[in-house]
mmCIF file of C-alpha atoms and ligand atoms in Angstrom:
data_model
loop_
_atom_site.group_PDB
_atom_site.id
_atom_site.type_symbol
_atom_site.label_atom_id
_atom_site.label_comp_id
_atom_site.label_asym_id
_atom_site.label_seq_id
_atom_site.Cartn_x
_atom_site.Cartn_y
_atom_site.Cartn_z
ATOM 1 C CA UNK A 1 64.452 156.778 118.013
ATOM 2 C CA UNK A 2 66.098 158.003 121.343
ATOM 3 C CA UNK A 3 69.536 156.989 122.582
ATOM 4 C CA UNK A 4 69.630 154.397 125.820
ATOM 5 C CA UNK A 5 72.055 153.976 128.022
ATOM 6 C CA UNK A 6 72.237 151.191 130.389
ATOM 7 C CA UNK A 7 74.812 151.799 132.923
ATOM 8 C CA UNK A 8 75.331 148.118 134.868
ATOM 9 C CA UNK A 9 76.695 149.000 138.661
ATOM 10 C CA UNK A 10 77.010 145.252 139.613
ATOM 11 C CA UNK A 11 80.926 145.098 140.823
ATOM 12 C CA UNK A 12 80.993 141.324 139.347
ATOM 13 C CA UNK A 13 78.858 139.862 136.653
ATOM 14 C CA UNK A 14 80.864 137.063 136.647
ATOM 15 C CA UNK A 15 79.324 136.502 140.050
ATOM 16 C CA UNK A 16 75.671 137.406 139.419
ATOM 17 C CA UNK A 17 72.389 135.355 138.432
ATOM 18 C CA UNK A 18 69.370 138.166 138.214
ATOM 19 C CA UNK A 19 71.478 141.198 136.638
ATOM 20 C CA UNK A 20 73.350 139.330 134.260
ATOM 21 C CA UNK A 21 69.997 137.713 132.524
ATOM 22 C CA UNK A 22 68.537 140.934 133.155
ATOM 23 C CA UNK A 23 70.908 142.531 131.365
ATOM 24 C CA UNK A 24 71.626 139.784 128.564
ATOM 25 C CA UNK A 25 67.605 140.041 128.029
ATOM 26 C CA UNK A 26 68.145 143.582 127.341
ATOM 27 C CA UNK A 27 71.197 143.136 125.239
ATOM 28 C CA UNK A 28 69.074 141.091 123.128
ATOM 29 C CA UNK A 29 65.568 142.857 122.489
ATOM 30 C CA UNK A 30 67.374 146.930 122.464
ATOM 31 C CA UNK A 31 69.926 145.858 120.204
ATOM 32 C CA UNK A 32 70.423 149.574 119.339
ATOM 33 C CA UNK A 33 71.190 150.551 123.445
ATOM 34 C CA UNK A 34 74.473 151.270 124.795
ATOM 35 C CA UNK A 35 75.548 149.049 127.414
ATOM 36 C CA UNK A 36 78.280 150.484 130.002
ATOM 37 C CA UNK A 37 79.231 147.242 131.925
ATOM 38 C CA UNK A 38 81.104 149.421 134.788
ATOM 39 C CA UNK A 39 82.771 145.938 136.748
ATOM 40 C CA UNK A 40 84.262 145.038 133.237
ATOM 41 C CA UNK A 41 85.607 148.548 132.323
ATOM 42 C CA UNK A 42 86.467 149.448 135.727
ATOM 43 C CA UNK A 43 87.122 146.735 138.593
ATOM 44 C CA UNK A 44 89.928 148.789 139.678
ATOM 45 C CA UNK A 45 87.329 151.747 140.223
ATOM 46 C CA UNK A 46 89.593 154.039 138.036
ATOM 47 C CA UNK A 47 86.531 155.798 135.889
ATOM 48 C CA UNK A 48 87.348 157.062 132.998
ATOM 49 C CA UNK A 49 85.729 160.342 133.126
ATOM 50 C CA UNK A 50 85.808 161.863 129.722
ATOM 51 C CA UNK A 51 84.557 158.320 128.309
ATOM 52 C CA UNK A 52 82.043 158.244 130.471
ATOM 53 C CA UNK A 53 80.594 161.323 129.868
ATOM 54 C CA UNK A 54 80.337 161.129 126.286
ATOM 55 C CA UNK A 55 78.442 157.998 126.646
ATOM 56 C CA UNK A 56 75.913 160.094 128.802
ATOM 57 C CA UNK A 57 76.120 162.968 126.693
ATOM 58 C CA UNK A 58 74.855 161.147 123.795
ATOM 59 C CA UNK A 59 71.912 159.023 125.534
ATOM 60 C CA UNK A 60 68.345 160.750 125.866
ATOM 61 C CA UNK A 61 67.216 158.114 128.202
ATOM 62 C CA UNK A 62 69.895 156.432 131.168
ATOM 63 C CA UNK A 63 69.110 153.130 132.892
ATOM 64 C CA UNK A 64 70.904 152.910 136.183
ATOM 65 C CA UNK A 65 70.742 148.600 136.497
ATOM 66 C CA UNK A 66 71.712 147.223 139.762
ATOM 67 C CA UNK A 67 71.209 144.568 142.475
ATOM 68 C CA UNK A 68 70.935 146.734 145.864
ATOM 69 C CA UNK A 69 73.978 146.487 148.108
ATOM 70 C CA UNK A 70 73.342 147.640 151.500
ATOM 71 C CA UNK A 71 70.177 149.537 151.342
ATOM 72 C CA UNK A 72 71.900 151.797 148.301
ATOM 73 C CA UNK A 73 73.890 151.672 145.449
ATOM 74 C CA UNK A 74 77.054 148.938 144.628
ATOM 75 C CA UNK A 75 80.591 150.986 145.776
ATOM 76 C CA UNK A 76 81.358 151.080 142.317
ATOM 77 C CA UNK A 77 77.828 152.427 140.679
ATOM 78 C CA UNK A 78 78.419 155.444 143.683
ATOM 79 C CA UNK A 79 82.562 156.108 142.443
ATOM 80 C CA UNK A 80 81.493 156.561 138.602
ATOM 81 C CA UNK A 81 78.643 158.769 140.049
ATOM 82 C CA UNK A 82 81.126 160.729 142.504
ATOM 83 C CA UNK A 83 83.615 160.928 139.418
ATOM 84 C CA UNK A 84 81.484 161.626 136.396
ATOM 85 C CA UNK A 85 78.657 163.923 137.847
ATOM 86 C CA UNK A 86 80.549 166.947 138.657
ATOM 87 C CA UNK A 87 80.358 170.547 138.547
ATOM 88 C CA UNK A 88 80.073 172.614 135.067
ATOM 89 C CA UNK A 89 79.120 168.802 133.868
ATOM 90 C CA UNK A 90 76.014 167.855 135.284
ATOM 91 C CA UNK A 91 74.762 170.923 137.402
ATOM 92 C CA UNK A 92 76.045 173.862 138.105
ATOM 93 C CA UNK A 93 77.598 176.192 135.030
ATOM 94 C CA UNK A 94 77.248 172.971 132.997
ATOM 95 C CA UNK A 95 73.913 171.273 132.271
ATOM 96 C CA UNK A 96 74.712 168.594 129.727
ATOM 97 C CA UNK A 97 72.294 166.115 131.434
ATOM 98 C CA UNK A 98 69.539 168.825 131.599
ATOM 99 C CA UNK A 99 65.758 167.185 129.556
ATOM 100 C CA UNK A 100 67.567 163.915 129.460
ATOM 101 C CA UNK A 101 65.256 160.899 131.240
ATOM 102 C CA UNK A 102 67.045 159.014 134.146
ATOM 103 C CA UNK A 103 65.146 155.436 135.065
ATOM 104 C CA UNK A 104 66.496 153.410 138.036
ATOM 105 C CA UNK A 105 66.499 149.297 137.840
ATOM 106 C CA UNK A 106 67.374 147.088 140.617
ATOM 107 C CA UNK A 107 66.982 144.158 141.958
ATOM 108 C CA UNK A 108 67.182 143.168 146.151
ATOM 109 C CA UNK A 109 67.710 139.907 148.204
ATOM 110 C CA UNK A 110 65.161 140.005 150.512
ATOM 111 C CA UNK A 111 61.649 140.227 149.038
ATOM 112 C CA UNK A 112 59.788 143.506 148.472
ATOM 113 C CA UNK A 113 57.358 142.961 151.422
ATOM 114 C CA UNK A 114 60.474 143.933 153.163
ATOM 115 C CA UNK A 115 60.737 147.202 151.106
ATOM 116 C CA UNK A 116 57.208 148.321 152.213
ATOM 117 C CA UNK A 117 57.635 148.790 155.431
ATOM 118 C CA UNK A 118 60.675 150.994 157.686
ATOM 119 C CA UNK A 119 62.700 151.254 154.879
ATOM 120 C CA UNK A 120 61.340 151.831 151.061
ATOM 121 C CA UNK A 121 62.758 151.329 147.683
ATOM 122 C CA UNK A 122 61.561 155.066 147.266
ATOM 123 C CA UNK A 123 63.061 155.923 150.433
ATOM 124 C CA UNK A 124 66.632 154.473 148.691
ATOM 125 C CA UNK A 125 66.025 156.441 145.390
ATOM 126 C CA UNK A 126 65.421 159.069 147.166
ATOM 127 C CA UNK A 127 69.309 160.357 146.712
ATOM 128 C CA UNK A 128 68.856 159.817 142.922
ATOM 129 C CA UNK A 129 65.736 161.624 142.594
ATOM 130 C CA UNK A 130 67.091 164.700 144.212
ATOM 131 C CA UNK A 131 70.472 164.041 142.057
ATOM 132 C CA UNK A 132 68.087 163.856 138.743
ATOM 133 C CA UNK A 133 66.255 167.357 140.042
ATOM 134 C CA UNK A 134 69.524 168.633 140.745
ATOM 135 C CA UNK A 135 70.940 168.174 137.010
ATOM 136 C CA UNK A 136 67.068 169.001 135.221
ATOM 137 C CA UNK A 137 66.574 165.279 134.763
ATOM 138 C CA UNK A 138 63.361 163.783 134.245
ATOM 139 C CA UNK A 139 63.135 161.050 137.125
ATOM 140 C CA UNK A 140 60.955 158.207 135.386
ATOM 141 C CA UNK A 141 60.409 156.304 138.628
ATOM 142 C CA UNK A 142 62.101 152.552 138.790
ATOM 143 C CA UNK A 143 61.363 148.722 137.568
ATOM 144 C CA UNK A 144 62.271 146.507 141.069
ATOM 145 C CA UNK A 145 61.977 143.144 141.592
ATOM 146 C CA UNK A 146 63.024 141.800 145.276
ATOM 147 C CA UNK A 147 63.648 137.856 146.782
ATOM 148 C CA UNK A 148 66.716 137.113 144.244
ATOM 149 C CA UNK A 149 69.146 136.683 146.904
ATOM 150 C CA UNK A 150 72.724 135.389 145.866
ATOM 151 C CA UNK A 151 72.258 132.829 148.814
ATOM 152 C CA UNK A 152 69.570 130.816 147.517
ATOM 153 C CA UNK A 153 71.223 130.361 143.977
ATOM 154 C CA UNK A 154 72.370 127.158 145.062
ATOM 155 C CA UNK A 155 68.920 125.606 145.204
ATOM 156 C CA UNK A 156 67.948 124.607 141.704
ATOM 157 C CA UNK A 157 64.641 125.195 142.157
ATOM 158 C CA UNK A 158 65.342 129.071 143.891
ATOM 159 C CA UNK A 159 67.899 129.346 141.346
ATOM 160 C CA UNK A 160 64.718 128.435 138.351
ATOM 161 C CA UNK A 161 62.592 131.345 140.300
ATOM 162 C CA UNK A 162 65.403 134.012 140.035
ATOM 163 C CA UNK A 163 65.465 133.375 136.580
ATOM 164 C CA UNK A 164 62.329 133.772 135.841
ATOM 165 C CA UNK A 165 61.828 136.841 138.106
ATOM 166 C CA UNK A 166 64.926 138.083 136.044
ATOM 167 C CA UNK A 167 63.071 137.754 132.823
ATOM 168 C CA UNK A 168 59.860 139.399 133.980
ATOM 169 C CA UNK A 169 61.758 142.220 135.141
ATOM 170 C CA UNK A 170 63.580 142.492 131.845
ATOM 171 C CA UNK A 171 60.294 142.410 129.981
ATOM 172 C CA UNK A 172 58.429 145.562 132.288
ATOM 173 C CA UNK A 173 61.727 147.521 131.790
ATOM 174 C CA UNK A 174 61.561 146.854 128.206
ATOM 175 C CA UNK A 175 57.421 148.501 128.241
ATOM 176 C CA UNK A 176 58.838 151.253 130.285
ATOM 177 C CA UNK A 177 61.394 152.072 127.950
ATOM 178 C CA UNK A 178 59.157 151.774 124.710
ATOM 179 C CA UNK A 179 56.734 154.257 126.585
ATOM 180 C CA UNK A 180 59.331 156.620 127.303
ATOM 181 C CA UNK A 181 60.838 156.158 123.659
HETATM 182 C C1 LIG B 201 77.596 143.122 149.498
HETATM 183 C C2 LIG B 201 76.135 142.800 149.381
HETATM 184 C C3 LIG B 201 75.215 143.571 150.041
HETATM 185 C C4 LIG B 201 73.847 143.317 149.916
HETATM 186 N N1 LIG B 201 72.956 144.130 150.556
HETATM 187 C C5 LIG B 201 71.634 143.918 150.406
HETATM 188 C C6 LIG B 201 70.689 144.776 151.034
HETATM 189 O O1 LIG B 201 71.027 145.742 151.714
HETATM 190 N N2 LIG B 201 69.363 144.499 150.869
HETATM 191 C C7 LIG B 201 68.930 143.446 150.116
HETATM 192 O O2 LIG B 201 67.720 143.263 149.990
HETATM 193 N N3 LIG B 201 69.807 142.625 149.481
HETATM 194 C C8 LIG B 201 71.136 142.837 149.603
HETATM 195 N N4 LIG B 201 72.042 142.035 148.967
HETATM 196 C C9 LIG B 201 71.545 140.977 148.047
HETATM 197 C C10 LIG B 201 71.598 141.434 146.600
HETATM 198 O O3 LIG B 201 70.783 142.580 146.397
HETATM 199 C C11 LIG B 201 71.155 140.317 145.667
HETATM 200 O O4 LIG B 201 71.999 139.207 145.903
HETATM 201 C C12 LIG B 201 71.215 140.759 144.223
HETATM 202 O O5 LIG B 201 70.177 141.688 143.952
HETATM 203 C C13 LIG B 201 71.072 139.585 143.288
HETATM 204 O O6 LIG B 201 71.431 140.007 141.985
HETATM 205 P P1 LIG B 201 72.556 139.242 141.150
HETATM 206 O O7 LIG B 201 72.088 137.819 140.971
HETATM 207 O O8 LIG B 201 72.613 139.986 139.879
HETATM 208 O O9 LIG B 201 73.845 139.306 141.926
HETATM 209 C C14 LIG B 201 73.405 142.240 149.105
HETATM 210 C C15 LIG B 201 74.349 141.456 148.431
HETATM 211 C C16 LIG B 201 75.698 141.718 148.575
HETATM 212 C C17 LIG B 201 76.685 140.841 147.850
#
């Protein structure tokens, strides 16, 4: 059985619909996954760097879950990145990440017709693929799921439809991560 990690970048759960029962989901059916809930451990963006990169030291696959903030990453999923991935660590004279299996999961307001055009969802993972050649990573591509917009959560019926893209997503991460297991 390999090791997951599921590092959540959302900078407030408190204040999230599609993550949270994305994650919960996950919580429930990889009872044997780490979780790293970085807004809990960290909303004062102080990473603790040796904690952190145990927890990635011991995983043999890594979930990156996150809603998409500005065509990229949450502030706080890019600070533990900054902080954590450093030299003689994850490239460089040290290649503790090196063969491990890096997966990307996010979710974005506007719908994924909007993703296929100018701007792609590869086009944004395009950072984090280079980053996962850079450290000897195997990229395993991304789960996305698009139209779960924090401004229509007010609307029962949206609110019903996030949910229920929420679980979907959480069940084709779940196949993903059996195949890769
Ligand atoms: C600060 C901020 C920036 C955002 N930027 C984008 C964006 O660039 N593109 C997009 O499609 N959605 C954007 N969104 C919408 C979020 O991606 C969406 O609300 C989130 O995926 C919903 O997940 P949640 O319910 O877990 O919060 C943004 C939301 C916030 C709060």
């Amino acid at each position: 059985m390999k090791n997951i990690l599921v590092v959540s970048g959302h900078t407030d759960l408190n204040d999230s619909v599609a993550n949270k029962l994305i994650l919960e989901t996950l919580q429930k059916r990889l009872p044997q996954a780490e979780f790293d809930f970085l807004d809990k451990l960290y909303s004062d963006f102080k990473i603790d760097v040796k904690a952190e990169q145990e927890k990635l030291t011991k995983a043999d696959i890594i979930v990156l879950q996150s809603p998409v903030f500005w065509y990229s990453y949450p502030s706080l999923m890019h600070k533990w990145m900054e902080d954590v991935f450093v030299f003689g660590f994850s490239h460089g004279t040290g290649k503790v990440l090196g063969g491990k299996t890096l997966v990307a999961s996010l979710t974005s307001g506007a719908p994924e017709e909007v993703y296929k055009k100018d701007y792609t969802i590869n086009d944004m993972l395009a950072p984090l693929k280079q980053t996962a050649a850079l450290c000897e990573m195997k990229w395993a591509e991304y789960v996305y799921t698009g139209g779960v917009s924090y401004a229509l959560r007010s609307v029962p019926e949206k609110r019903k439809e996030i949910e229920e893209k929420a679980k979907i997503h959480a069940q084709r991460l779940i196949e993903k991560l059996n195949g890769l297991s």
